[in-house]
């Protein structure tokens, strides 16, 4: 399937199980994209897609045969709401080994989106110097505000990529894509976290040291809505295809494994039903 179609993967923490189901279907169909980008959990999903490891993202998000890396059990054990060192770094080498060899051989350009704490702007990284650095940028993109510390890489500090560029479709266009496939993790296109309601926390955590980041976080919802308006326009023009759940059934930090399994299976079946549509879209 040849086209200049970019694949963009939204964040949403554990709601990324929906994306995992869609991508596993695409792996079974041998679908490739020349460009893939993701933010937050979308970065993790993207990395597994590029390394062609069906089921890996699902195993991570459901912590199959491992202890939970998020939520109350993890707080009691480690003091952390979310243990990214375990699910991104440790898993890659131990529990669910990452296929770095296939990743390096891939012709797909994969970019991780991170938010620069100093500037408040997004950065797009693909020139990883080592395998560990690639994992560290994944970790940075997944580092949620308030509950994760900024990650220092290459002398800069970063947080969750979705804060600065929630739907990096414009980056895909700038990189030469003429069409976009967007996988969202929620049913409502216009639902977005309104950090203005958490302005006290934003200012307490970031205003003094990272004023530009604080401004970016507070403006995140407005930016997201503007991006969705552009995406919907592109969809009407035949330049974008949106794949999303029919309803949002999984919470950001869902612990019900039955819900996670159902969301994954529903996503896989949805992509099966829409495969011919996707094929036609990419080849048109």
JSON list of C-alpha atoms in Angstrom, two decimals, residues 79-236:
[
{"chain": "A", "resi": 79, "resn": "UNK", "atom": "CA", "xyz": [5.06, 5.68, 46.15]},
{"chain": "A", "resi": 80, "resn": "UNK", "atom": "CA", "xyz": [4.43, 6.50, 42.48]},
{"chain": "A", "resi": 81, "resn": "UNK", "atom": "CA", "xyz": [1.07, 6.84, 40.73]},
{"chain": "A", "resi": 82, "resn": "UNK", "atom": "CA", "xyz": [2.75, 5.79, 37.49]},
{"chain": "A", "resi": 83, "resn": "UNK", "atom": "CA", "xyz": [6.04, 3.89, 37.25]},
{"chain": "A", "resi": 84, "resn": "UNK", "atom": "CA", "xyz": [7.37, 4.65, 33.77]},
{"chain": "A", "resi": 85, "resn": "UNK", "atom": "CA", "xyz": [10.77, 3.14, 34.54]},
{"chain": "A", "resi": 86, "resn": "UNK", "atom": "CA", "xyz": [9.09, -0.23, 34.94]},
{"chain": "A", "resi": 87, "resn": "UNK", "atom": "CA", "xyz": [6.65, -0.20, 32.02]},
{"chain": "A", "resi": 88, "resn": "UNK", "atom": "CA", "xyz": [8.92, 1.49, 29.47]},
{"chain": "A", "resi": 89, "resn": "UNK", "atom": "CA", "xyz": [12.51, 0.71, 30.47]},
{"chain": "A", "resi": 90, "resn": "UNK", "atom": "CA", "xyz": [12.37, -2.54, 32.45]},
{"chain": "A", "resi": 91, "resn": "UNK", "atom": "CA", "xyz": [9.71, -4.16, 30.27]},
{"chain": "A", "resi": 92, "resn": "UNK", "atom": "CA", "xyz": [11.76, -3.43, 27.13]},
{"chain": "A", "resi": 93, "resn": "UNK", "atom": "CA", "xyz": [14.62, -5.57, 28.37]},
{"chain": "A", "resi": 94, "resn": "UNK", "atom": "CA", "xyz": [12.96, -8.10, 30.64]},
{"chain": "A", "resi": 95, "resn": "UNK", "atom": "CA", "xyz": [9.22, -8.73, 30.68]},
{"chain": "A", "resi": 96, "resn": "UNK", "atom": "CA", "xyz": [8.31, -7.84, 27.09]},
{"chain": "A", "resi": 97, "resn": "UNK", "atom": "CA", "xyz": [11.60, -7.52, 25.18]},
{"chain": "A", "resi": 98, "resn": "UNK", "atom": "CA", "xyz": [11.61, -4.84, 22.51]},
{"chain": "A", "resi": 99, "resn": "UNK", "atom": "CA", "xyz": [12.77, -5.86, 19.04]},
{"chain": "A", "resi": 100, "resn": "UNK", "atom": "CA", "xyz": [15.38, -3.16, 18.51]},
{"chain": "A", "resi": 101, "resn": "UNK", "atom": "CA", "xyz": [16.77, -4.98, 15.45]},
{"chain": "A", "resi": 102, "resn": "UNK", "atom": "CA", "xyz": [13.47, -4.79, 13.54]},
{"chain": "A", "resi": 103, "resn": "UNK", "atom": "CA", "xyz": [13.00, -1.21, 14.72]},
{"chain": "A", "resi": 104, "resn": "UNK", "atom": "CA", "xyz": [16.35, -0.15, 13.27]},
{"chain": "A", "resi": 105, "resn": "UNK", "atom": "CA", "xyz": [15.68, -1.94, 9.98]},
{"chain": "A", "resi": 106, "resn": "UNK", "atom": "CA", "xyz": [12.28, -0.30, 9.51]},
{"chain": "A", "resi": 107, "resn": "UNK", "atom": "CA", "xyz": [11.88, 2.19, 6.68]},
{"chain": "A", "resi": 108, "resn": "UNK", "atom": "CA", "xyz": [9.22, 4.01, 8.69]},
{"chain": "A", "resi": 109, "resn": "UNK", "atom": "CA", "xyz": [10.23, 7.35, 10.16]},
{"chain": "A", "resi": 110, "resn": "UNK", "atom": "CA", "xyz": [9.05, 7.32, 13.77]},
{"chain": "A", "resi": 111, "resn": "UNK", "atom": "CA", "xyz": [9.06, 10.51, 15.81]},
{"chain": "A", "resi": 112, "resn": "UNK", "atom": "CA", "xyz": [8.45, 10.91, 19.54]},
{"chain": "A", "resi": 113, "resn": "UNK", "atom": "CA", "xyz": [6.78, 14.16, 20.54]},
{"chain": "A", "resi": 114, "resn": "UNK", "atom": "CA", "xyz": [7.90, 15.77, 23.79]},
{"chain": "A", "resi": 115, "resn": "UNK", "atom": "CA", "xyz": [7.15, 19.10, 25.50]},
{"chain": "A", "resi": 116, "resn": "UNK", "atom": "CA", "xyz": [10.21, 21.24, 26.24]},
{"chain": "A", "resi": 117, "resn": "UNK", "atom": "CA", "xyz": [9.81, 22.54, 29.79]},
{"chain": "A", "resi": 118, "resn": "UNK", "atom": "CA", "xyz": [11.89, 25.67, 29.18]},
{"chain": "A", "resi": 119, "resn": "UNK", "atom": "CA", "xyz": [10.16, 26.84, 25.99]},
{"chain": "A", "resi": 120, "resn": "UNK", "atom": "CA", "xyz": [6.75, 25.21, 26.38]},
{"chain": "A", "resi": 121, "resn": "UNK", "atom": "CA", "xyz": [7.04, 24.12, 22.75]},
{"chain": "A", "resi": 122, "resn": "UNK", "atom": "CA", "xyz": [6.90, 20.66, 21.19]},
{"chain": "A", "resi": 123, "resn": "UNK", "atom": "CA", "xyz": [9.99, 18.88, 19.93]},
{"chain": "A", "resi": 124, "resn": "UNK", "atom": "CA", "xyz": [9.99, 15.94, 17.53]},
{"chain": "A", "resi": 125, "resn": "UNK", "atom": "CA", "xyz": [12.78, 13.44, 17.99]},
{"chain": "A", "resi": 126, "resn": "UNK", "atom": "CA", "xyz": [13.89, 10.56, 15.77]},
{"chain": "A", "resi": 127, "resn": "UNK", "atom": "CA", "xyz": [17.70, 10.76, 15.76]},
{"chain": "A", "resi": 128, "resn": "UNK", "atom": "CA", "xyz": [18.18, 8.55, 18.79]},
{"chain": "A", "resi": 129, "resn": "UNK", "atom": "CA", "xyz": [21.82, 7.98, 19.65]},
{"chain": "A", "resi": 130, "resn": "UNK", "atom": "CA", "xyz": [21.24, 4.71, 21.50]},
{"chain": "A", "resi": 131, "resn": "UNK", "atom": "CA", "xyz": [18.45, 2.22, 22.14]},
{"chain": "A", "resi": 132, "resn": "UNK", "atom": "CA", "xyz": [18.19, 3.44, 25.71]},
{"chain": "A", "resi": 133, "resn": "UNK", "atom": "CA", "xyz": [17.82, 7.04, 24.54]},
{"chain": "A", "resi": 134, "resn": "UNK", "atom": "CA", "xyz": [14.88, 6.01, 22.36]},
{"chain": "A", "resi": 135, "resn": "UNK", "atom": "CA", "xyz": [13.23, 4.48, 25.42]},
{"chain": "A", "resi": 136, "resn": "UNK", "atom": "CA", "xyz": [14.02, 7.56, 27.48]},
{"chain": "A", "resi": 137, "resn": "UNK", "atom": "CA", "xyz": [12.29, 9.81, 24.95]},
{"chain": "A", "resi": 138, "resn": "UNK", "atom": "CA", "xyz": [9.29, 7.48, 25.10]},
{"chain": "A", "resi": 139, "resn": "UNK", "atom": "CA", "xyz": [9.36, 7.90, 28.86]},
{"chain": "A", "resi": 140, "resn": "UNK", "atom": "CA", "xyz": [9.57, 11.69, 28.51]},
{"chain": "A", "resi": 141, "resn": "UNK", "atom": "CA", "xyz": [6.59, 11.82, 26.16]},
{"chain": "A", "resi": 142, "resn": "UNK", "atom": "CA", "xyz": [4.57, 9.74, 28.64]},
{"chain": "A", "resi": 143, "resn": "UNK", "atom": "CA", "xyz": [5.56, 11.82, 31.70]},
{"chain": "A", "resi": 144, "resn": "UNK", "atom": "CA", "xyz": [2.25, 13.26, 32.81]},
{"chain": "A", "resi": 145, "resn": "UNK", "atom": "CA", "xyz": [2.20, 16.65, 34.55]},
{"chain": "A", "resi": 146, "resn": "UNK", "atom": "CA", "xyz": [1.93, 16.78, 38.35]},
{"chain": "A", "resi": 147, "resn": "UNK", "atom": "CA", "xyz": [2.56, 13.04, 38.87]},
{"chain": "A", "resi": 148, "resn": "UNK", "atom": "CA", "xyz": [5.84, 12.70, 36.97]},
{"chain": "A", "resi": 149, "resn": "UNK", "atom": "CA", "xyz": [9.07, 14.65, 37.20]},
{"chain": "A", "resi": 150, "resn": "UNK", "atom": "CA", "xyz": [10.50, 16.27, 34.07]},
{"chain": "A", "resi": 151, "resn": "UNK", "atom": "CA", "xyz": [12.94, 13.99, 32.23]},
{"chain": "A", "resi": 152, "resn": "UNK", "atom": "CA", "xyz": [16.35, 15.44, 31.42]},
{"chain": "A", "resi": 153, "resn": "UNK", "atom": "CA", "xyz": [17.75, 14.46, 28.02]},
{"chain": "A", "resi": 154, "resn": "UNK", "atom": "CA", "xyz": [20.48, 16.14, 25.98]},
{"chain": "A", "resi": 155, "resn": "UNK", "atom": "CA", "xyz": [20.68, 18.93, 28.55]},
{"chain": "A", "resi": 156, "resn": "UNK", "atom": "CA", "xyz": [16.97, 19.77, 28.32]},
{"chain": "A", "resi": 157, "resn": "UNK", "atom": "CA", "xyz": [13.98, 18.82, 30.44]},
{"chain": "A", "resi": 158, "resn": "UNK", "atom": "CA", "xyz": [10.82, 17.36, 28.96]},
{"chain": "A", "resi": 159, "resn": "UNK", "atom": "CA", "xyz": [7.28, 16.33, 29.87]},
{"chain": "A", "resi": 160, "resn": "UNK", "atom": "CA", "xyz": [4.23, 14.76, 28.18]},
{"chain": "A", "resi": 161, "resn": "UNK", "atom": "CA", "xyz": [4.24, 15.56, 24.48]},
{"chain": "A", "resi": 162, "resn": "UNK", "atom": "CA", "xyz": [0.47, 16.01, 24.39]},
{"chain": "A", "resi": 163, "resn": "UNK", "atom": "CA", "xyz": [0.79, 19.19, 26.45]},
{"chain": "A", "resi": 164, "resn": "UNK", "atom": "CA", "xyz": [2.44, 21.01, 23.56]},
{"chain": "A", "resi": 165, "resn": "UNK", "atom": "CA", "xyz": [1.10, 19.19, 20.47]},
{"chain": "A", "resi": 166, "resn": "UNK", "atom": "CA", "xyz": [-1.79, 16.85, 21.26]},
{"chain": "A", "resi": 167, "resn": "UNK", "atom": "CA", "xyz": [-2.49, 15.89, 17.64]},
{"chain": "A", "resi": 168, "resn": "UNK", "atom": "CA", "xyz": [0.75, 16.40, 15.68]},
{"chain": "A", "resi": 169, "resn": "UNK", "atom": "CA", "xyz": [-0.85, 16.24, 12.23]},
{"chain": "A", "resi": 170, "resn": "UNK", "atom": "CA", "xyz": [0.80, 19.47, 11.07]},
{"chain": "A", "resi": 171, "resn": "UNK", "atom": "CA", "xyz": [4.19, 17.96, 11.77]},
{"chain": "A", "resi": 172, "resn": "UNK", "atom": "CA", "xyz": [3.27, 15.02, 9.54]},
{"chain": "A", "resi": 173, "resn": "UNK", "atom": "CA", "xyz": [2.31, 17.42, 6.75]},
{"chain": "A", "resi": 174, "resn": "UNK", "atom": "CA", "xyz": [5.57, 19.32, 7.23]},
{"chain": "A", "resi": 175, "resn": "UNK", "atom": "CA", "xyz": [7.41, 16.01, 6.91]},
{"chain": "A", "resi": 176, "resn": "UNK", "atom": "CA", "xyz": [5.93, 15.39, 3.47]},
{"chain": "A", "resi": 177, "resn": "UNK", "atom": "CA", "xyz": [2.70, 13.52, 4.19]},
{"chain": "A", "resi": 178, "resn": "UNK", "atom": "CA", "xyz": [-0.30, 14.58, 2.17]},
{"chain": "A", "resi": 179, "resn": "UNK", "atom": "CA", "xyz": [-2.86, 12.53, 4.11]},
{"chain": "A", "resi": 180, "resn": "UNK", "atom": "CA", "xyz": [-3.33, 11.59, 7.73]},
{"chain": "A", "resi": 181, "resn": "UNK", "atom": "CA", "xyz": [-4.73, 8.56, 9.56]},
{"chain": "A", "resi": 182, "resn": "UNK", "atom": "CA", "xyz": [-5.54, 9.57, 13.11]},
{"chain": "A", "resi": 183, "resn": "UNK", "atom": "CA", "xyz": [-6.25, 7.07, 15.88]},
{"chain": "A", "resi": 184, "resn": "UNK", "atom": "CA", "xyz": [-8.04, 8.64, 18.84]},
{"chain": "A", "resi": 185, "resn": "UNK", "atom": "CA", "xyz": [-8.62, 6.97, 22.18]},
{"chain": "A", "resi": 186, "resn": "UNK", "atom": "CA", "xyz": [-11.99, 8.52, 23.04]},
{"chain": "A", "resi": 187, "resn": "UNK", "atom": "CA", "xyz": [-15.36, 8.81, 21.31]},
{"chain": "A", "resi": 188, "resn": "UNK", "atom": "CA", "xyz": [-15.92, 12.56, 21.69]},
{"chain": "A", "resi": 189, "resn": "UNK", "atom": "CA", "xyz": [-13.72, 14.50, 19.27]},
{"chain": "A", "resi": 190, "resn": "UNK", "atom": "CA", "xyz": [-14.08, 17.64, 21.35]},
{"chain": "A", "resi": 191, "resn": "UNK", "atom": "CA", "xyz": [-13.34, 16.18, 24.79]},
{"chain": "A", "resi": 192, "resn": "UNK", "atom": "CA", "xyz": [-10.06, 17.42, 26.22]},
{"chain": "A", "resi": 193, "resn": "UNK", "atom": "CA", "xyz": [-8.61, 17.97, 29.67]},
{"chain": "A", "resi": 194, "resn": "UNK", "atom": "CA", "xyz": [-9.16, 21.59, 30.71]},
{"chain": "A", "resi": 195, "resn": "UNK", "atom": "CA", "xyz": [-6.10, 22.46, 32.75]},
{"chain": "A", "resi": 196, "resn": "UNK", "atom": "CA", "xyz": [-7.54, 25.92, 33.40]},
{"chain": "A", "resi": 197, "resn": "UNK", "atom": "CA", "xyz": [-9.68, 24.22, 36.03]},
{"chain": "A", "resi": 198, "resn": "UNK", "atom": "CA", "xyz": [-6.41, 23.09, 37.62]},
{"chain": "A", "resi": 199, "resn": "UNK", "atom": "CA", "xyz": [-4.69, 26.46, 37.29]},
{"chain": "A", "resi": 200, "resn": "UNK", "atom": "CA", "xyz": [-3.67, 26.45, 40.97]},
{"chain": "A", "resi": 201, "resn": "UNK", "atom": "CA", "xyz": [-1.77, 23.21, 40.48]},
{"chain": "A", "resi": 202, "resn": "UNK", "atom": "CA", "xyz": [-0.28, 24.35, 37.16]},
{"chain": "A", "resi": 203, "resn": "UNK", "atom": "CA", "xyz": [1.02, 27.56, 38.73]},
{"chain": "A", "resi": 204, "resn": "UNK", "atom": "CA", "xyz": [2.19, 25.80, 41.90]},
{"chain": "A", "resi": 205, "resn": "UNK", "atom": "CA", "xyz": [4.17, 23.15, 40.04]},
{"chain": "A", "resi": 206, "resn": "UNK", "atom": "CA", "xyz": [5.48, 25.06, 37.03]},
{"chain": "A", "resi": 207, "resn": "UNK", "atom": "CA", "xyz": [4.90, 28.85, 36.99]},
{"chain": "A", "resi": 208, "resn": "UNK", "atom": "CA", "xyz": [8.06, 29.86, 38.81]},
{"chain": "A", "resi": 209, "resn": "UNK", "atom": "CA", "xyz": [10.56, 27.56, 37.10]},
{"chain": "A", "resi": 210, "resn": "UNK", "atom": "CA", "xyz": [8.86, 26.93, 33.75]},
{"chain": "A", "resi": 211, "resn": "UNK", "atom": "CA", "xyz": [6.54, 29.90, 32.98]},
{"chain": "A", "resi": 212, "resn": "UNK", "atom": "CA", "xyz": [6.28, 29.08, 29.26]},
{"chain": "A", "resi": 213, "resn": "UNK", "atom": "CA", "xyz": [5.32, 25.50, 30.05]},
{"chain": "A", "resi": 214, "resn": "UNK", "atom": "CA", "xyz": [2.65, 26.74, 32.47]},
{"chain": "A", "resi": 215, "resn": "UNK", "atom": "CA", "xyz": [1.15, 28.90, 29.72]},
{"chain": "A", "resi": 216, "resn": "UNK", "atom": "CA", "xyz": [1.22, 25.97, 27.31]},
{"chain": "A", "resi": 217, "resn": "UNK", "atom": "CA", "xyz": [-0.53, 23.67, 29.77]},
{"chain": "A", "resi": 218, "resn": "UNK", "atom": "CA", "xyz": [-3.25, 26.22, 30.51]},
{"chain": "A", "resi": 219, "resn": "UNK", "atom": "CA", "xyz": [-3.87, 26.69, 26.79]},
{"chain": "A", "resi": 220, "resn": "UNK", "atom": "CA", "xyz": [-3.84, 22.99, 25.98]},
{"chain": "A", "resi": 221, "resn": "UNK", "atom": "CA", "xyz": [-7.61, 22.51, 25.60]},
{"chain": "A", "resi": 222, "resn": "UNK", "atom": "CA", "xyz": [-7.98, 25.50, 23.26]},
{"chain": "A", "resi": 223, "resn": "UNK", "atom": "CA", "xyz": [-5.13, 24.17, 21.14]},
{"chain": "A", "resi": 224, "resn": "UNK", "atom": "CA", "xyz": [-6.69, 20.70, 21.03]},
{"chain": "A", "resi": 225, "resn": "UNK", "atom": "CA", "xyz": [-10.04, 22.05, 19.88]},
{"chain": "A", "resi": 226, "resn": "UNK", "atom": "CA", "xyz": [-8.37, 24.08, 17.13]},
{"chain": "A", "resi": 227, "resn": "UNK", "atom": "CA", "xyz": [-6.50, 20.99, 15.99]},
{"chain": "A", "resi": 228, "resn": "UNK", "atom": "CA", "xyz": [-9.68, 18.94, 15.88]},
{"chain": "A", "resi": 229, "resn": "UNK", "atom": "CA", "xyz": [-11.39, 21.60, 13.76]},
{"chain": "A", "resi": 230, "resn": "UNK", "atom": "CA", "xyz": [-8.54, 21.34, 11.26]},
{"chain": "A", "resi": 231, "resn": "UNK", "atom": "CA", "xyz": [-8.64, 17.54, 11.30]},
{"chain": "A", "resi": 232, "resn": "UNK", "atom": "CA", "xyz": [-12.40, 17.49, 10.72]},
{"chain": "A", "resi": 233, "resn": "UNK", "atom": "CA", "xyz": [-11.92, 19.89, 7.80]},
{"chain": "A", "resi": 234, "resn": "UNK", "atom": "CA", "xyz": [-9.25, 17.60, 6.37]},
{"chain": "A", "resi": 235, "resn": "UNK", "atom": "CA", "xyz": [-11.60, 14.65, 6.80]},
{"chain": "A", "resi": 236, "resn": "UNK", "atom": "CA", "xyz": [-14.32, 16.43, 4.79]}
]
